Coordinates of C-alpha atoms and ligand atoms in Angstrom, one line a residue:
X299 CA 127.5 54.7 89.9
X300 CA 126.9 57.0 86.7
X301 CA 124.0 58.9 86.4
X302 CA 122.1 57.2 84.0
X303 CA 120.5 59.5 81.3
X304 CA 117.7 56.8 80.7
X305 CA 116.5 56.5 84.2
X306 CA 113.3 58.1 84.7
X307 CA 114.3 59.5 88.2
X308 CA 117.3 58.8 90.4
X309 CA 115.7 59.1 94.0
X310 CA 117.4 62.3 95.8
X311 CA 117.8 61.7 99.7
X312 CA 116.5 58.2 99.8
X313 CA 117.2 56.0 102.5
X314 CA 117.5 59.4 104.8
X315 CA 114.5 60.4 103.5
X316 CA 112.6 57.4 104.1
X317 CA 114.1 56.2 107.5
X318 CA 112.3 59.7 108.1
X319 CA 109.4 57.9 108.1
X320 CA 110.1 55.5 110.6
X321 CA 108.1 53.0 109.2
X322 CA 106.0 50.8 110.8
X323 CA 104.9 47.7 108.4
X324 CA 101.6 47.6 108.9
X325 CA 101.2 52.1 109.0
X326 CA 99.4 53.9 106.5
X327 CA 102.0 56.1 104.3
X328 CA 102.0 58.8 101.6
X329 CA 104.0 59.7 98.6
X330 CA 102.6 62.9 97.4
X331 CA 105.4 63.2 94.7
X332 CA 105.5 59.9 93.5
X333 CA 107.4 60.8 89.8
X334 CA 109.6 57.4 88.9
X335 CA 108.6 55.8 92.4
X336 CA 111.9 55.9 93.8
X337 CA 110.6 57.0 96.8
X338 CA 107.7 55.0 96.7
X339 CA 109.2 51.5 96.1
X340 CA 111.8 52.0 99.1
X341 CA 109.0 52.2 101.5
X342 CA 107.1 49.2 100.1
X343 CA 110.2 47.6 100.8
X344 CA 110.0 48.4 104.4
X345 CA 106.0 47.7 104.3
X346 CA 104.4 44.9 105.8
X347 CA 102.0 42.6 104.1
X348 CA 99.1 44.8 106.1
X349 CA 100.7 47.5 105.3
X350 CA 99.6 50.5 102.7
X351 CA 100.8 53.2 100.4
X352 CA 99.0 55.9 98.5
X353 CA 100.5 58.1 96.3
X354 CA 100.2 61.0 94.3
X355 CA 101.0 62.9 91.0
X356 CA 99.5 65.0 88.8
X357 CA 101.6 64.3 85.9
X358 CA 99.6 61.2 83.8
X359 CA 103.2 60.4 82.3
X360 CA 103.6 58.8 85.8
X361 CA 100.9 56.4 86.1
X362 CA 103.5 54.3 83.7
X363 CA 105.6 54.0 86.9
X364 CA 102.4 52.8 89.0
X365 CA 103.5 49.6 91.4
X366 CA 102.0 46.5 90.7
X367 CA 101.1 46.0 94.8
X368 CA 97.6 45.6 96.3
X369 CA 99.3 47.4 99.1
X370 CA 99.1 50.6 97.2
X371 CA 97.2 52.9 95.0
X372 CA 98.5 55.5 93.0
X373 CA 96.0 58.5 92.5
X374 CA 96.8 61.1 89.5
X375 CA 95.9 64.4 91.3
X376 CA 97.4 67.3 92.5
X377 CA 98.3 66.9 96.2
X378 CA 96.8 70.1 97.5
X379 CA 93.9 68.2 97.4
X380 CA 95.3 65.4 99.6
X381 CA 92.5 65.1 102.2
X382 CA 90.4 65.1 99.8
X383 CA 91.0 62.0 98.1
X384 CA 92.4 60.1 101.1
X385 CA 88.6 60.6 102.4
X386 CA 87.4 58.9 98.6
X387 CA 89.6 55.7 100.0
X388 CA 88.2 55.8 103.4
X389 CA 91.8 57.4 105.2
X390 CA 91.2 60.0 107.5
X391 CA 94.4 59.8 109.2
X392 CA 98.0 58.3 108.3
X393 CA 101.6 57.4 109.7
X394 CA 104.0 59.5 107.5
X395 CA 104.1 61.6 104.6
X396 CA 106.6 62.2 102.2
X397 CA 107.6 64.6 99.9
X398 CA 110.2 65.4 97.1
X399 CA 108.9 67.8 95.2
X400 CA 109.5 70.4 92.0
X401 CA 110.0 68.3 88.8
X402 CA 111.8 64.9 88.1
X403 CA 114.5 64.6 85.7
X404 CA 111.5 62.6 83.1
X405 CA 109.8 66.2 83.1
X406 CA 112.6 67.7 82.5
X407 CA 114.1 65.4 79.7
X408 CA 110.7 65.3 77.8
X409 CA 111.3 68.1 75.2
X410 CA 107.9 69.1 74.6
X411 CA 107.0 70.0 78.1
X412 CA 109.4 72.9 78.3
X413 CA 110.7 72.6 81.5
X414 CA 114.4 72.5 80.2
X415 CA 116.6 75.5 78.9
X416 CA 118.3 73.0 77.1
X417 CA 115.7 72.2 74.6
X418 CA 113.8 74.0 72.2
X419 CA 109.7 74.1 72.8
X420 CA 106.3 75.9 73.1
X421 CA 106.1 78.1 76.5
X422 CA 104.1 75.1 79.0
X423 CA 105.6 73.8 82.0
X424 CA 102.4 72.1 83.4
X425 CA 103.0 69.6 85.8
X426 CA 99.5 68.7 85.1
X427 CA 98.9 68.6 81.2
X428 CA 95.5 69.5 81.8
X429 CA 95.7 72.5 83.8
X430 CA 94.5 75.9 82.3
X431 CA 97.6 78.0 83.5
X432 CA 100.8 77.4 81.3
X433 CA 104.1 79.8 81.0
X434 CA 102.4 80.8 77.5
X435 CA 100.2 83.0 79.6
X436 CA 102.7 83.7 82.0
X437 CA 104.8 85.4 79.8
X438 CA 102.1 87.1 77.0
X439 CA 99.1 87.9 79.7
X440 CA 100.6 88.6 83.0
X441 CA 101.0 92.6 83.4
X442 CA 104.5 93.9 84.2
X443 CA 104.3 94.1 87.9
X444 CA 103.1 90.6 88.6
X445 CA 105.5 89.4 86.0
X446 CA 108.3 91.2 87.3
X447 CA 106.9 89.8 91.0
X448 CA 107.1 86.0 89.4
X449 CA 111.5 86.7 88.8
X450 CA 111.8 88.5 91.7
X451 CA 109.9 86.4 94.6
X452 CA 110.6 83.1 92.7
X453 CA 113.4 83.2 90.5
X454 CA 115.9 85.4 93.2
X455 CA 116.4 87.5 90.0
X456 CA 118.2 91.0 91.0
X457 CA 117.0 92.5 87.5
X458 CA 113.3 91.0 87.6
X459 CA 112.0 94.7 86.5
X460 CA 114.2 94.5 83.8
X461 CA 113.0 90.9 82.6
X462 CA 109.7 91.8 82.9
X463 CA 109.8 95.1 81.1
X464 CA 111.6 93.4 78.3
X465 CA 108.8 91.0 77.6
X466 CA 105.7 93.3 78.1
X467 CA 107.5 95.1 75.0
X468 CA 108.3 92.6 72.5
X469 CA 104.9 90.5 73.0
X470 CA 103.2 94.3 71.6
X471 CA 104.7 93.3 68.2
X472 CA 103.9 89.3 68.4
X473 CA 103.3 86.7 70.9
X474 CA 106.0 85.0 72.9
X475 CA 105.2 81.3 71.7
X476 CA 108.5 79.3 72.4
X477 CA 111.8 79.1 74.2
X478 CA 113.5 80.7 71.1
X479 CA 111.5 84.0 71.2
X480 CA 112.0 84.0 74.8
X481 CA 115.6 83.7 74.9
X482 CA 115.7 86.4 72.3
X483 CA 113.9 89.1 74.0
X484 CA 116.2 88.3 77.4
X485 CA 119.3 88.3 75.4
X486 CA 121.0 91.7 76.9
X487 CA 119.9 89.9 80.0
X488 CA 121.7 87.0 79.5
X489 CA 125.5 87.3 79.3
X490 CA 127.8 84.2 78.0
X491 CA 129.1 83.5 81.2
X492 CA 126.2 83.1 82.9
X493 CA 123.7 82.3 80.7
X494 CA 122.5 79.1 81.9
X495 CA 122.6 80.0 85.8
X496 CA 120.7 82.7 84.6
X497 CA 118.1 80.7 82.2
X498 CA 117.5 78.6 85.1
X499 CA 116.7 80.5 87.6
X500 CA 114.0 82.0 85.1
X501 CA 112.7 79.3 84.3
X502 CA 112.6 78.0 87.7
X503 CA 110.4 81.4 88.2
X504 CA 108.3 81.0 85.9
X505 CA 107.6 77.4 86.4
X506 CA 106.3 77.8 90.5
X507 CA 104.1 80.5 89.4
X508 CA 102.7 78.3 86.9
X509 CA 102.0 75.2 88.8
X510 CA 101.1 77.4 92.0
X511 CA 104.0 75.6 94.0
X512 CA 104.0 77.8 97.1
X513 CA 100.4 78.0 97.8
X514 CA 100.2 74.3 96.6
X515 CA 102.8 73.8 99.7
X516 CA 101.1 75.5 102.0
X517 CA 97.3 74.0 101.7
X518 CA 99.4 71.0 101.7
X519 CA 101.8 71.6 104.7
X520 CA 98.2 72.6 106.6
X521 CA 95.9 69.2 105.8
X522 CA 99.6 67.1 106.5
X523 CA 99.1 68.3 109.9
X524 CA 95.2 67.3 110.0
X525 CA 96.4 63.8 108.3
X526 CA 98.5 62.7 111.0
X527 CA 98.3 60.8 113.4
X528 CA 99.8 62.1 116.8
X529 CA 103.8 60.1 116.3
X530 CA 103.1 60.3 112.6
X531 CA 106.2 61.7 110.5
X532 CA 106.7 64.1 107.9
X533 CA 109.4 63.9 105.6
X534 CA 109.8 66.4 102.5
X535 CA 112.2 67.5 100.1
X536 CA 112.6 71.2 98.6
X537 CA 114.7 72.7 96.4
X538 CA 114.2 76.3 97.0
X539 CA 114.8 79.1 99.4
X540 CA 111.2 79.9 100.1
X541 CA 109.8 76.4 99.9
X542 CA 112.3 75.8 102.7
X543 CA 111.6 78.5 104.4
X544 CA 107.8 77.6 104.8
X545 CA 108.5 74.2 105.7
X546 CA 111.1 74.9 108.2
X547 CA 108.6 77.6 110.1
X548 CA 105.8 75.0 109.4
X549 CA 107.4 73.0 111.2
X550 CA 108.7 75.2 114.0
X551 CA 105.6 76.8 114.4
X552 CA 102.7 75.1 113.0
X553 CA 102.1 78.2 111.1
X554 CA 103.3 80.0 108.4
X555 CA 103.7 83.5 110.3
X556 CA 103.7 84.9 113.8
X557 CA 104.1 83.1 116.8
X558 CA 102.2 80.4 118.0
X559 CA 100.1 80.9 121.4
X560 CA 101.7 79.6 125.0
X561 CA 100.0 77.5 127.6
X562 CA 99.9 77.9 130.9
X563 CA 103.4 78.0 131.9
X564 CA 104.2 80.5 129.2
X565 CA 106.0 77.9 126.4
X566 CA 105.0 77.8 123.0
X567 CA 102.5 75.2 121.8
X568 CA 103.0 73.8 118.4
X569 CA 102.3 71.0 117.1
X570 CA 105.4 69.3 115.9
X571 CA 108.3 68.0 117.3
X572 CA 111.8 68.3 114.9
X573 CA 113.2 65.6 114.0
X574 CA 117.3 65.9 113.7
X575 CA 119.0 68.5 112.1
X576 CA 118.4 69.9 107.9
X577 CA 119.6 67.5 105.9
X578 CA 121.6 67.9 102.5
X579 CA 122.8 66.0 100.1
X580 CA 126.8 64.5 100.0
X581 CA 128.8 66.0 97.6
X582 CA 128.9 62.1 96.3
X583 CA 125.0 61.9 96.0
X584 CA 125.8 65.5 94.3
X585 CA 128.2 64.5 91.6
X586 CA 126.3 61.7 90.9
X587 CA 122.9 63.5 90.3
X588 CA 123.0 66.7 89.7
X589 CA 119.5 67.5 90.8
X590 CA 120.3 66.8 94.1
X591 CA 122.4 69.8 94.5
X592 CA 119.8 71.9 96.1
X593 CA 118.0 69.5 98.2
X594 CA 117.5 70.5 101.8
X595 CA 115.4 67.7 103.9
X596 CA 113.4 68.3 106.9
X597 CA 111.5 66.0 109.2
X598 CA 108.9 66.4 112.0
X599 CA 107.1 64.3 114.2
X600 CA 103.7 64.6 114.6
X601 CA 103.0 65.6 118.9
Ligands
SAM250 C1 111.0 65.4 92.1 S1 109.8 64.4 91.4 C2 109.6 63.1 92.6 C3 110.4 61.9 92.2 C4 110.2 60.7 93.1 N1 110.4 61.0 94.5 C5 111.1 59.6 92.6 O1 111.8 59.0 93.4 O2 110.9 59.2 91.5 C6 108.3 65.3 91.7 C7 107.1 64.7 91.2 O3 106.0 65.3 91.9 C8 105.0 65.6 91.0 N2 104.3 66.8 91.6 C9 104.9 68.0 91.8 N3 104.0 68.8 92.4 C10 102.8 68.1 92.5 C11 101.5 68.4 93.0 N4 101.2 69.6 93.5 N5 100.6 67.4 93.0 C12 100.9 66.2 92.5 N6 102.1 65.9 92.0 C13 103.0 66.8 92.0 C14 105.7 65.9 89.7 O4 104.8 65.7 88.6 C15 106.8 65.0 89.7 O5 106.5 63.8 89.0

């Protein structure tokens, strides 16, 4: 199969992702990214009639995708609020959760959103169009060290000072509006040969810090554990280093640092049980969509 330019999404990790789940067809189930509904539809598939499906995105360009199903609802918020509007439907507790998240290949082929290095376009890189943080204010209001914190912590970049120092000094003479100014004030940063890797991975920077990604993760990793039910699986999808990482300990520890406490004979409690090893991508699913490259997939059972 040939990645097809068109599609609005091709799902990353999708049947391993979703037999993650281990579905039972009449559970309660969760997509918080729901993006094209890849995702989505493979575990309406696997659904019973009494079963149900609520999903999430902030992004309004995905209510397009919404499933015509009574079995599921599609709500258009950010899913740190998650318990939050499960309650507004009545669900307290669930059966799985999934998650794929960062951006899908629509965002990223929709010029005007700015989430691609290959396009032209105003600084934005809202996942939510209506949200009051965009990478226009990242890059004109942030002051140097907290910029220079955003390509270091975010972007893996070696020469984050560097980047951020550059900016802080050409936005004296004008505002950084668009991609164009941008690249011109990183230019000494941005050698031919590695340009793009480069590009990316300041991009990538600058696009957690705007949509709040890692605390995002976080509230969402802590309410996933309130949401389910004891047996209940979690299933997510990241594409970065430290979004791994707070998964992975999430999951190891139910927390996000230290240790967890013992019980009475002295082992750990925590909350989750692992479920298999990490899993990545083939380099088939790899060549065949591209975004799947840095996908690492974990999943947990709810104790
Ligand atoms: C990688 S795509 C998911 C693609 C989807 N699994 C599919 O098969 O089509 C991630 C989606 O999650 C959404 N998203 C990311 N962070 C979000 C958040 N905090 N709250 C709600 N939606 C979010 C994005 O808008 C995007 O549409």
């Amino acid at each position: 199969m040939e990645h097809n330019e068109y599609e609005y999404h091709n799902p990353v990790l999708l049947k391993e992702t979703v037999d993650g789940l281990n579905i039972k067809p009449d559970g309660v189930y969760v997509d918080v990214t729901f993006g094209g509904g890849g995702h989505s539809k493979e575990i309406m598939r696997r659904l019973g009639p009494n079963g149900k499906l609520f999903a999430f995105d902030q992004d309004t360009d995905a209510l397009a995708n919404a499933l015509d199903d009574e079995r599921f609802t599609l709500i258009n918020e950010n899913f740190r609020f998650i318990k939050r509007f499960l309650r507004v439907y009545g669900i307290k507790q669930v059966d799985g959760i999934l998650g794929d998240f960062g951006v899908s290949s629509h965002q990223f082929d929709v010029a005007e959103r700015g989430f691609s290095t290959r396009f032209e376009a105003d600084l934005d890189m809202r996942m939510n169009q209506n949200g009051n943080l965009s990478a226009y204010e990242v890059i004109n209001d942030y002051e140097e060290n907290a910029l220079s914190k955003v390509f270091f912590s975010y972007g893996e970049l070696s020469n984050a000072r560097g980047l951020a120092a550059a900016i802080v000094t050409a936005r004296k003479t004008e505002p950084i509006k668009n991609s164009e100014q941008l690249k011109k004030v990183l230019a000494k940063f941005l050698p031919a040969h590695k340009s793009n890797k480069i590009l990316a991975q300041i991009y990538q920077a600058i696009r957690i810090e705007v949509n709040q990604e890692i605390d995002v993760l976080r509230e969402f990793l802590e309410q996933s554990l309130e949401l389910l039910k004891p047996g209940g699986r979690l299933s997510v999808i990241s594409y970065h280093s430290l979004e791994d990482r707070l998964v992975k300990r999430f999951i190891k520890n139910g927390m996000f640092e230290g240790e967890p406490e013992r019980d009475f004979y002295g082992r750990f409690e925590v909350p989750f049980d692992t479920i298999g090893k990490l899993i990545v991508p083939s380099a088939e699913e790899i060549k065949i969509n591209n975004r799947a490259r840095s996908a690492k997939l974990r999943i947990a059972e709810k104790k």
